[in-house]
Amino acid sequence: MFEGKLVRLRALRSEDAEHHFRWRNDPEVVRWAAAGDPGFGPVTAEAIGLGFETMLRLSPRESAVFTVEDLAGGNVIGMADYRDLDAYAGVATLGVTIGEREFWGRGHGSDAVRLLVDHLFGAYSLTRLELDTWSGNERAVRAFARLGFREEGRRRSAVLVGGERYDRVLFGMLRDEWATPRS
């Protein structure tokens, strides 16, 4: 378990499936978290159940999913993950979704990413971390930059949201860039 200023990251539990089911069937969460990707949602309870069986068995040497809890109230508000951890190359990809709308734009997602970056650079001899979002999610773009991630590229017109094309924005952070964490 990792605690920040606003959130706690804890191990995923089977009872967290109900939250994931609700978030992945909320069109606004799907829009902002996954640029409306139908692979993210909507989903059935059975699909969430199968996915949870897999997520609960993940090897932390390769990937993990954490539950994000609000420190003030102890409520489950989102999820954070890392995947494709390659110890040889020294790289991992991470992501965060705050599924409870009342916590959007209040710094909880940034705090979760900060905790995850601290954990990954602290526990593994990684050289870099990567994440991405879509150009229409300006809140995420600003938050990632504030945390010290650098925009490293764009896949132009790679995302379709509501009939409009957006860029996929790619971010990276090197270990030595995290030496002085941002607040």
XYZ file of N, CA, C and O in Angstrom:
732
model
N 0.847 -1.168 0.000
C 0.000 0.000 0.000
C 0.896 1.235 0.000
O 1.883 1.296 0.708
N 0.523 2.231 -0.820
C 1.281 3.466 -0.934
C 0.335 4.630 -0.665
O -0.750 4.665 -1.228
N 0.749 5.574 0.174
C -0.089 6.726 0.471
C 0.561 8.002 0.005
O 1.748 8.224 0.215
N -0.251 8.845 -0.620
C 0.187 10.153 -1.066
C -0.508 11.229 -0.259
O -0.924 11.001 0.876
N -0.669 12.390 -0.872
C -1.330 13.511 -0.205
C -2.850 13.382 -0.261
O -3.550 13.810 0.645
N -3.355 12.807 -1.361
C -4.798 12.717 -1.564
C -5.315 11.293 -1.672
O -6.496 11.048 -1.418
N -4.453 10.371 -2.116
C -4.922 9.007 -2.387
C -3.998 7.955 -1.794
O -2.856 8.234 -1.431
N -4.540 6.777 -1.762
C -3.801 5.565 -1.387
C -3.932 4.605 -2.559
O -5.011 4.463 -3.138
N -2.836 3.953 -2.918
C -2.873 2.857 -3.887
C -2.770 1.577 -3.091
O -1.858 1.421 -2.276
N -3.691 0.674 -3.315
C -3.650 -0.619 -2.638
C -3.860 -1.725 -3.650
O -4.288 -1.485 -4.781
N -3.556 -2.934 -3.221
C -3.725 -4.097 -4.088
C -5.186 -4.234 -4.514
O -6.105 -3.939 -3.745
N -5.355 -4.682 -5.727
C -6.680 -4.959 -6.272
C -7.314 -6.115 -5.502
O -6.642 -7.077 -5.142
N -8.610 -6.012 -5.228
C -9.379 -7.074 -4.571
C -10.556 -7.447 -5.464
O -11.042 -6.623 -6.241
N -11.035 -8.650 -5.306
C -12.141 -9.106 -6.154
C -13.376 -8.216 -6.012
O -14.099 -7.998 -6.981
N -13.619 -7.663 -4.827
C -14.802 -6.807 -4.645
C -14.695 -5.470 -5.382
O -15.684 -4.746 -5.517
N -13.502 -5.143 -5.886
C -13.343 -3.919 -6.685
C -13.998 -4.043 -8.048
O -14.194 -3.033 -8.737
N -14.360 -5.245 -8.445
C -14.968 -5.461 -9.763
C -16.230 -4.627 -9.949
O -16.479 -4.126 -11.051
N -17.008 -4.456 -8.894
C -18.250 -3.681 -9.023
C -17.970 -2.238 -9.442
O -18.724 -1.653 -10.219
N -16.879 -1.662 -8.947
C -16.518 -0.292 -9.333
C -16.083 -0.249 -10.796
O -16.498 0.633 -11.542
N -15.246 -1.201 -11.181
C -14.785 -1.258 -12.572
C -15.969 -1.428 -13.515
O -16.006 -0.809 -14.585
N -16.908 -2.255 -13.149
C -18.099 -2.458 -13.972
C -18.853 -1.135 -14.157
O -19.225 -0.766 -15.273
N -19.043 -0.408 -13.076
C -19.761 0.866 -13.144
C -18.992 1.878 -14.001
O -19.565 2.525 -14.881
N -17.687 2.009 -13.769
C -16.896 2.991 -14.519
C -16.861 2.675 -16.009
O -16.981 3.547 -16.843
N -16.679 1.409 -16.330
C -16.525 1.037 -17.734
C -17.856 1.050 -18.492
O -17.877 0.889 -19.709
N -18.935 1.262 -17.768
C -20.238 1.429 -18.400
C -20.745 2.863 -18.292
O -21.895 3.143 -18.639
N -19.903 3.758 -17.827
C -20.224 5.182 -17.762
C -19.621 5.838 -19.002
O -18.396 5.901 -19.140
N -20.455 6.333 -19.929
C -19.924 6.882 -21.186
C -18.908 8.008 -20.995
O -17.966 8.122 -21.778
N -19.058 8.834 -19.965
C -18.099 9.922 -19.737
C -16.754 9.385 -19.257
O -15.711 9.877 -19.656
N -16.771 8.373 -18.414
C -15.513 7.759 -17.972
C -14.823 7.119 -19.176
O -13.619 7.302 -19.385
N -15.572 6.396 -19.984
C -15.004 5.752 -21.175
C -14.430 6.810 -22.118
O -13.335 6.629 -22.661
N -15.143 7.911 -22.282
C -14.670 8.984 -23.179
C -13.317 9.515 -22.717
O -12.376 9.599 -23.497
N -13.201 9.902 -21.447
C -11.973 10.536 -20.976
C -10.863 9.531 -20.712
O -9.693 9.812 -21.001
N -11.189 8.375 -20.202
C -10.150 7.389 -19.860
C -9.588 6.699 -21.092
O -8.395 6.400 -21.146
N -10.443 6.428 -22.057
C -10.013 5.597 -23.182
C -10.422 6.170 -24.534
O -10.505 5.433 -25.513
N -10.678 7.468 -24.573
C -11.060 8.136 -25.823
C -12.240 7.443 -26.493
O -12.324 7.356 -27.704
N -13.153 6.926 -25.661
C -14.339 6.287 -26.203
C -14.110 4.915 -26.804
O -14.984 4.376 -27.483
N -12.946 4.325 -26.548
C -12.607 3.012 -27.113
C -13.634 1.964 -26.684
O -13.784 1.691 -25.492
N -14.344 1.359 -27.638
C -15.354 0.362 -27.276
C -14.757 -0.881 -26.623
O -15.472 -1.656 -25.996
N -13.441 -1.060 -26.714
C -12.794 -2.169 -26.007
C -12.734 -1.929 -24.511
O -12.610 -2.857 -23.722
N -12.830 -0.659 -24.093
C -12.818 -0.309 -22.676
C -14.228 -0.405 -22.095
O -14.418 -0.810 -20.964
N -15.207 -0.026 -22.873
C -16.574 -0.103 -22.384
C -17.542 0.373 -23.447
O -17.144 1.032 -24.404
N -18.791 0.016 -23.317
C -19.388 -0.725 -22.216
C -19.025 -2.213 -22.240
O -18.665 -2.762 -23.283
N -19.117 -2.811 -21.054
C -18.776 -4.226 -20.887
C -19.828 -4.912 -20.024
O -20.542 -4.260 -19.280
N -19.864 -6.218 -20.122
C -20.781 -7.001 -19.301
C -20.128 -7.342 -17.964
O -18.899 -7.303 -17.819
N -20.953 -7.709 -17.008
C -20.441 -8.146 -15.706
C -19.586 -9.398 -15.873
O -18.574 -9.566 -15.179
N -19.954 -10.252 -16.818
C -19.177 -11.476 -17.062
C -17.786 -11.137 -17.578
O -16.792 -11.755 -17.170
N -17.704 -10.157 -18.473
C -16.403 -9.751 -19.008
C -15.529 -9.163 -17.906
O -14.332 -9.451 -17.830
N -16.131 -8.358 -17.039
C -15.375 -7.804 -15.907
C -14.893 -8.944 -15.010
O -13.737 -8.961 -14.573
N -15.748 -9.914 -14.759
C -15.364 -11.059 -13.927
C -14.180 -11.809 -14.502
O -13.229 -12.147 -13.784
N -14.210 -12.069 -15.801
C -13.086 -12.762 -16.446
C -11.821 -11.921 -16.390
O -10.726 -12.429 -16.134
N -11.967 -10.615 -16.641
C -10.821 -9.724 -16.583
C -10.221 -9.662 -15.193
O -8.996 -9.621 -15.032
N -11.080 -9.681 -14.188
C -10.586 -9.636 -12.816
C -9.827 -10.899 -12.448
O -8.833 -10.832 -11.727
N -10.296 -12.036 -12.919
C -9.551 -13.278 -12.660
C -8.121 -13.143 -13.158
O -7.177 -13.549 -12.498
N -7.958 -12.544 -14.321
C -6.623 -12.332 -14.891
C -5.851 -11.286 -14.099
O -4.687 -11.490 -13.749
N -6.487 -10.152 -13.809
C -5.793 -9.067 -13.106
C -5.325 -9.487 -11.715
O -4.264 -9.069 -11.264
N -6.106 -10.308 -11.043
C -5.726 -10.751 -9.696
C -4.539 -11.705 -9.717
O -3.906 -11.921 -8.691
N -4.222 -12.255 -10.879
C -3.099 -13.200 -11.009
C -1.872 -12.585 -11.674
O -0.912 -13.296 -11.960
N -1.880 -11.297 -11.942
C -0.760 -10.675 -12.630
C 0.527 -10.799 -11.815
O 0.509 -10.714 -10.592
N 1.624 -10.984 -12.524
C 2.933 -11.009 -11.890
C 3.448 -9.575 -11.793
O 3.603 -8.904 -12.815
N 3.736 -9.081 -10.578
C 4.206 -7.702 -10.451
C 5.529 -7.442 -11.158
O 5.922 -6.301 -11.352
N 6.208 -8.492 -11.583
C 7.429 -8.288 -12.361
C 7.119 -7.858 -13.799
O 8.008 -7.449 -14.525
N 5.843 -7.956 -14.179
C 5.431 -7.579 -15.533
C 4.335 -6.522 -15.561
O 4.347 -5.644 -16.407
N 3.372 -6.638 -14.645
C 2.251 -5.697 -14.637
C 1.477 -5.821 -13.325
O 1.571 -6.836 -12.631
N 0.715 -4.781 -13.019
C -0.133 -4.791 -11.824
C -1.211 -3.734 -11.975
O -1.024 -2.731 -12.667
N -2.341 -3.984 -11.319
C -3.433 -3.023 -11.256
C -3.652 -2.712 -9.781
O -3.752 -3.621 -8.954
N -3.720 -1.428 -9.459
C -3.960 -0.979 -8.091
C -5.309 -0.287 -8.024
O -5.774 0.306 -8.994
N -5.906 -0.340 -6.853
C -7.120 0.416 -6.583
C -6.710 1.751 -5.983
O -5.835 1.810 -5.121
N -7.339 2.818 -6.465
C -7.084 4.160 -5.945
C -8.206 4.493 -4.967
O -9.383 4.452 -5.320
N -7.818 4.803 -3.721
C -8.773 5.198 -2.693
C -8.514 6.645 -2.289
O -7.363 7.067 -2.177
N -9.583 7.386 -2.048
C -9.492 8.743 -1.536
C -9.086 8.663 -0.066
O -9.718 7.956 0.720
N -8.021 9.351 0.317
C -7.560 9.304 1.709
C -8.569 9.900 2.675
O -8.739 9.399 3.782
N -9.230 10.967 2.267
C -10.150 11.659 3.176
C -11.323 10.776 3.597
O -11.677 10.729 4.775
N -11.917 10.061 2.637
C -13.099 9.270 2.960
C -12.916 7.773 2.854
O -13.800 7.008 3.230
N -11.786 7.333 2.308
C -11.545 5.905 2.138
C -12.320 5.280 0.994
O -12.334 4.057 0.848
N -12.962 6.114 0.161
C -13.761 5.593 -0.945
C -12.886 5.145 -2.105
O -11.864 5.763 -2.394
N -13.328 4.084 -2.781
C -12.673 3.648 -4.016
C -13.067 4.628 -5.107
O -14.260 4.849 -5.353
N -12.048 5.257 -5.740
C -12.356 6.288 -6.738
C -11.745 6.008 -8.105
O -12.063 6.694 -9.069
N -10.856 5.013 -8.211
C -10.239 4.772 -9.500
C -9.276 3.606 -9.484
O -9.254 2.811 -8.547
N -8.483 3.547 -10.544
C -7.494 2.482 -10.687
C -6.242 3.065 -11.324
O -6.300 4.049 -12.069
N -5.113 2.460 -10.994
C -3.835 2.827 -11.606
C -3.140 1.527 -11.946
O -3.303 0.519 -11.243
N -2.375 1.519 -13.023
C -1.738 0.276 -13.430
C -0.397 0.535 -14.087
O -0.104 1.653 -14.500
N 0.388 -0.524 -14.132
C 1.546 -0.540 -15.014
C 1.531 -1.859 -15.747
O 0.958 -2.840 -15.289
N 2.130 -1.844 -16.933
C 2.126 -3.028 -17.787
C 3.371 -2.995 -18.667
O 4.078 -1.994 -18.706
N 3.609 -4.095 -19.337
C 4.741 -4.201 -20.256
C 6.062 -3.837 -19.580
O 6.937 -3.257 -20.198
N 6.196 -4.182 -18.296
C 7.450 -3.907 -17.607
C 8.511 -4.814 -18.195
O 8.379 -6.036 -18.179
N 9.540 -4.219 -18.741
C 10.638 -4.943 -19.363
C 11.905 -4.595 -18.595
O 12.485 -3.520 -18.786
N 12.307 -5.483 -17.701
C 13.471 -5.221 -16.849
C 14.744 -5.098 -17.674
O 15.644 -4.333 -17.325
N 14.841 -5.822 -18.768
C 16.034 -5.762 -19.605
C 16.148 -4.392 -20.282
O 17.193 -3.752 -20.241
N 15.057 -3.943 -20.886
C 15.057 -2.644 -21.556
C 14.936 -1.495 -20.558
O 15.266 -0.357 -20.872
N 14.436 -1.802 -19.350
C 14.283 -0.773 -18.328
C 13.107 0.148 -18.554
O 13.158 1.336 -18.229
N 12.004 -0.413 -19.079
C 10.851 0.391 -19.475
C 9.568 -0.219 -18.932
O 9.441 -1.444 -18.853
N 8.609 0.634 -18.589
C 7.254 0.201 -18.257
C 6.279 1.273 -18.720
O 6.638 2.447 -18.848
N 5.036 0.850 -18.962
C 3.959 1.752 -19.354
C 2.988 1.835 -18.187
O 2.708 0.828 -17.542
N 2.484 3.022 -17.916
C 1.547 3.157 -16.807
C 0.313 3.917 -17.226
O 0.275 4.533 -18.296
N -0.703 3.838 -16.382
C -1.954 4.525 -16.664
C -2.747 4.743 -15.397
O -2.490 4.110 -14.370
N -3.706 5.639 -15.460
C -4.580 5.931 -14.326
C -5.959 6.292 -14.851
O -6.088 6.899 -15.917
N -6.978 5.875 -14.119
C -8.354 6.265 -14.400
C -9.011 6.610 -13.076
O -9.022 5.781 -12.162
N -9.509 7.826 -12.981
C -10.341 8.193 -11.835
C -11.772 8.042 -12.333
O -12.220 8.792 -13.198
N -12.451 7.038 -11.820
C -13.780 6.698 -12.311
C -14.916 7.448 -11.651
O -16.012 7.534 -12.205
N -14.667 7.996 -10.470
C -15.709 8.742 -9.760
C -15.619 10.212 -10.166
O -14.657 10.904 -9.845
N -16.631 10.671 -10.870
C -16.607 12.006 -11.480
C -16.367 13.145 -10.489
O -15.736 14.137 -10.839
N -16.872 13.006 -9.262
C -16.715 14.105 -8.307
C -15.261 14.318 -7.891
O -14.919 15.327 -7.269
N -14.377 13.398 -8.269
C -12.948 13.533 -7.965
C -12.135 13.996 -9.175
O -10.924 14.126 -9.083
N -12.787 14.276 -10.281
C -12.090 14.744 -11.475
C -11.598 16.166 -11.262
O -12.296 17.002 -10.675
N -10.405 16.444 -11.748
C -9.865 17.793 -11.714
C -9.450 18.279 -10.340
O -9.230 19.469 -10.151
N -9.319 17.381 -9.370
C -8.977 17.778 -7.998
C -7.605 17.282 -7.563
O -7.256 17.387 -6.407
N -6.823 16.694 -8.499
C -5.462 16.281 -8.177
C -5.299 14.838 -7.751
O -4.183 14.381 -7.525
N -6.395 14.094 -7.660
C -6.312 12.699 -7.218
C -5.590 11.823 -8.236
O -4.802 10.954 -7.864
N -5.854 12.043 -9.520
C -5.177 11.274 -10.563
C -3.684 11.564 -10.583
O -2.863 10.653 -10.707
N -3.314 12.834 -10.446
C -1.898 13.207 -10.409
C -1.199 12.572 -9.217
O -0.069 12.083 -9.337
N -1.859 12.582 -8.067
C -1.269 11.977 -6.878
C -1.069 10.473 -7.088
O -0.031 9.919 -6.711
N -2.032 9.817 -7.726
C -1.913 8.381 -8.005
C -0.751 8.101 -8.951
O 0.031 7.164 -8.731
N -0.602 8.913 -10.000
C 0.511 8.728 -10.938
C 1.833 8.946 -10.209
O 2.783 8.180 -10.376
N 1.908 9.984 -9.385
C 3.131 10.276 -8.624
C 3.528 9.064 -7.770
O 4.697 8.659 -7.742
N 2.567 8.482 -7.071
C 2.837 7.306 -6.239
C 3.319 6.126 -7.080
O 4.246 5.410 -6.686
N 2.688 5.922 -8.214
C 3.056 4.809 -9.084
C 4.463 4.996 -9.649
O 5.254 4.054 -9.698
N 4.795 6.220 -10.036
C 6.143 6.504 -10.541
C 7.172 6.266 -9.438
O 8.205 5.627 -9.669
N 6.891 6.765 -8.236
C 7.804 6.528 -7.103
C 8.024 5.036 -6.888
O 9.149 4.575 -6.697
N 6.935 4.283 -6.913
C 7.030 2.835 -6.709
C 7.868 2.178 -7.801
O 8.773 1.384 -7.506
N 7.573 2.495 -9.043
C 8.267 1.826 -10.149
C 9.750 2.171 -10.197
O 10.588 1.285 -10.373
N 10.091 3.431 -10.030
C 11.504 3.797 -10.029
C 12.202 3.300 -8.763
O 13.394 3.026 -8.770
N 11.465 3.166 -7.662
C 12.047 2.683 -6.417
C 12.238 1.179 -6.363
O 13.222 0.679 -5.812
N 11.301 0.435 -6.941
C 11.321 -1.032 -6.824
C 12.055 -1.724 -7.966
O 12.494 -2.865 -7.810
N 12.177 -1.068 -9.091
C 12.776 -1.695 -10.268
C 13.875 -0.792 -10.821
O 13.820 0.425 -10.682
N 14.827 -1.391 -11.474
C 15.909 -0.591 -12.065
C 15.497 -0.133 -13.472
O 16.155 -0.436 -14.457
N 14.411 0.603 -13.513
C 13.889 1.099 -14.782
C 14.599 2.384 -15.172
O 14.982 3.186 -14.319
N 14.735 2.590 -16.461
C 15.332 3.792 -17.001
C 14.266 4.806 -17.383
O 14.467 5.998 -17.247
N 13.107 4.294 -17.856
C 12.057 5.201 -18.332
C 10.673 4.634 -18.075
O 10.485 3.422 -17.986
N 9.725 5.548 -17.992
C 8.312 5.216 -17.891
C 7.581 5.919 -19.019
O 7.980 7.013 -19.436
N 6.523 5.281 -19.493
C 5.765 5.811 -20.623
C 4.283 5.823 -20.288
O 3.808 4.989 -19.508
N 3.581 6.751 -20.877
C 2.125 6.763 -20.827
C 1.625 7.570 -22.011
O 2.403 8.225 -22.700
N 0.338 7.490 -22.255
C -0.229 8.257 -23.364
C -1.656 8.661 -23.047
O -2.273 8.149 -22.118
N -2.147 9.599 -23.822
C -3.538 10.015 -23.768
C -3.910 10.540 -25.153
O -3.111 10.437 -26.078
N -5.087 11.083 -25.303
C -5.491 11.664 -26.575
C -5.526 13.179 -26.428
O -5.728 13.708 -25.343
N -5.269 13.877 -27.518
C -5.100 15.327 -27.475
C -6.339 16.066 -26.982
O -6.225 17.177 -26.467
N -7.496 15.479 -27.098
C -8.712 16.108 -26.581
C -8.818 16.078 -25.070
O -9.595 16.826 -24.482
N -8.019 15.235 -24.413
C -8.032 15.161 -22.949
C -6.970 16.133 -22.415
O -5.925 15.738 -21.911
N -7.278 17.406 -22.548
C -6.320 18.456 -22.193
C -5.963 18.425 -20.716
O -4.849 18.767 -20.334
N -6.899 18.025 -19.862
C -6.626 17.932 -18.423
C -5.518 16.924 -18.164
O -4.587 17.187 -17.397
N -5.559 15.765 -18.816
C -4.511 14.752 -18.646
C -3.189 15.232 -19.227
O -2.135 15.036 -18.615
N -3.222 15.874 -20.391
C -1.998 16.384 -21.014
C -1.296 17.346 -20.063
O -0.083 17.249 -19.831
N -2.051 18.277 -19.474
C -1.466 19.241 -18.525
C -0.940 18.541 -17.274
O 0.151 18.861 -16.784
N -1.690 17.599 -16.752
C -1.284 16.905 -15.529
C 0.002 16.124 -15.748
O 0.919 16.174 -14.913
N 0.107 15.412 -16.852
C 1.319 14.632 -17.120
C 2.528 15.548 -17.245
O 3.601 15.252 -16.718
N 2.362 16.672 -17.920
C 3.470 17.620 -18.070
C 3.862 18.200 -16.708
O 5.053 18.328 -16.400
N 2.878 18.538 -15.883
C 3.166 19.064 -14.537
C 3.937 18.052 -13.692
O 4.758 18.428 -12.862
N 3.669 16.772 -13.888
C 4.357 15.724 -13.130
C 5.784 15.475 -13.624
O 6.526 14.738 -13.005
N 6.137 16.075 -14.743
C 7.493 15.923 -15.258
C 7.619 15.016 -16.462
O 8.724 14.801 -16.964
N 6.501 14.486 -16.948
C 6.549 13.710 -18.181
C 6.743 14.670 -19.345
O 6.206 15.777 -19.338
N 7.491 14.238 -20.329
C 7.727 15.056 -21.516
C 6.988 14.464 -22.707
O 7.007 13.247 -22.898
N 6.372 15.346 -23.469
C 5.748 14.870 -24.699
C 6.857 14.422 -25.635
O 7.778 15.181 -25.931
N 6.773 13.177 -26.087
C 7.813 12.617 -26.948
C 7.340 12.400 -28.381
O 8.142 12.104 -29.249
N 6.069 12.517 -28.586
C 5.578 12.343 -29.940
C 4.072 12.314 -30.006
O 3.390 12.324 -28.984
N 3.596 12.269 -31.220
C 2.159 12.198 -31.478
C 1.916 11.248 -32.630
O 2.670 11.231 -33.587
N 0.865 10.510 -32.498
C 0.369 9.727 -33.628
C -0.827 10.514 -34.136
O -1.897 10.521 -33.526
N -0.605 11.203 -35.227
C -1.608 12.131 -35.742
C -2.881 11.411 -36.178
O -2.836 10.371 -36.811
N -4.004 12.010 -35.787
C -5.339 11.520 -36.158
C -5.524 10.032 -35.862
O -6.217 9.327 -36.588
N -4.933 9.563 -34.771
C -4.980 8.133 -34.438
C -6.171 7.757 -33.561
O -6.416 6.579 -33.332
N -6.911 8.752 -33.092
C -8.013 8.502 -32.160
C -9.288 9.106 -32.729
O -9.289 10.255 -33.177
N -10.358 8.343 -32.685
C -11.658 8.817 -33.144
C -12.582 8.920 -31.942
O -12.857 7.924 -31.270
N -13.040 10.129 -31.646
C -13.946 10.362 -30.520
C -15.112 11.203 -31.017
O -14.910 12.318 -31.505
N -16.304 10.666 -30.910
C -17.488 11.408 -31.311
C -17.459 11.899 -32.745
O -17.912 12.997 -33.042
N -16.877 11.100 -33.628
C -16.815 11.452 -35.031
C -15.691 12.408 -35.398
O -15.548 12.781 -36.558
N -14.880 12.839 -34.422
C -13.754 13.731 -34.687
C -12.435 13.012 -34.441
O -12.340 12.143 -33.578
N -11.424 13.403 -35.202
C -10.094 12.826 -35.083
C -9.224 13.638 -34.132
O -9.246 14.870 -34.152
N -8.466 12.926 -33.300
C -7.525 13.529 -32.358
C -6.195 12.796 -32.459
O -6.134 11.651 -32.919
N -5.151 13.442 -31.961
C -3.832 12.807 -31.908
C -3.720 11.937 -30.666
O -4.310 12.243 -29.625
N -2.950 10.882 -30.774
C -2.522 10.116 -29.601
C -1.235 10.794 -29.140
O -0.290 10.947 -29.911
N -1.191 11.277 -27.891
C -0.043 12.015 -27.365
C 0.776 11.069 -26.487
O 0.257 10.496 -25.531
N 2.054 10.905 -26.843
C 2.949 9.970 -26.164
C 3.874 10.736 -25.224
O 4.492 11.732 -25.623
N 3.977 10.258 -23.977
C 4.795 10.893 -22.957
C 5.821 9.912 -22.421
O 5.569 8.705 -22.361
N 6.952 10.447 -21.978
C 7.973 9.631 -21.337
C 8.640 10.391 -20.213
O 8.621 11.632 -20.172
N 9.197 9.635 -19.275
C 9.966 10.214 -18.182
C 11.163 9.311 -17.924
O 11.006 8.092 -17.820
N 12.337 9.915 -17.821
C 13.547 9.177 -17.490
C 13.773 9.223 -15.986
O 13.348 10.164 -15.311
N 14.454 8.207 -15.480
C 14.707 8.108 -14.049
C 15.315 9.401 -13.498
O 14.874 9.910 -12.469
N 16.323 9.944 -14.162
C 16.983 11.131 -13.625
C 16.099 12.371 -13.686
O 16.343 13.347 -12.981
N 15.044 12.353 -14.476
C 14.081 13.458 -14.498
C 13.147 13.400 -13.299
O 12.484 14.389 -12.972
N 13.064 12.255 -12.645
C 12.206 12.094 -11.479
C 12.966 12.396 -10.188
O 12.410 12.427 -9.114
N 14.242 12.684 -10.285
C 15.081 12.909 -9.104
C 14.515 14.002 -8.201
O 14.668 13.938 -6.988
N 13.863 14.987 -8.760
C 13.239 16.042 -7.972
C 11.738 16.027 -8.267
O 11.266 16.723 -9.154
N 11.002 15.198 -7.532
C 9.559 15.053 -7.794
C 8.824 16.379 -7.711
O 9.159 17.244 -6.919
N 7.800 16.494 -8.560
C 6.965 17.689 -8.587
C 5.881 17.556 -7.525
O 5.471 16.481 -7.178
N 5.387 18.679 -7.085
C 4.292 18.647 -6.105
C 2.955 18.767 -6.783
O 2.827 18.976 -7.944
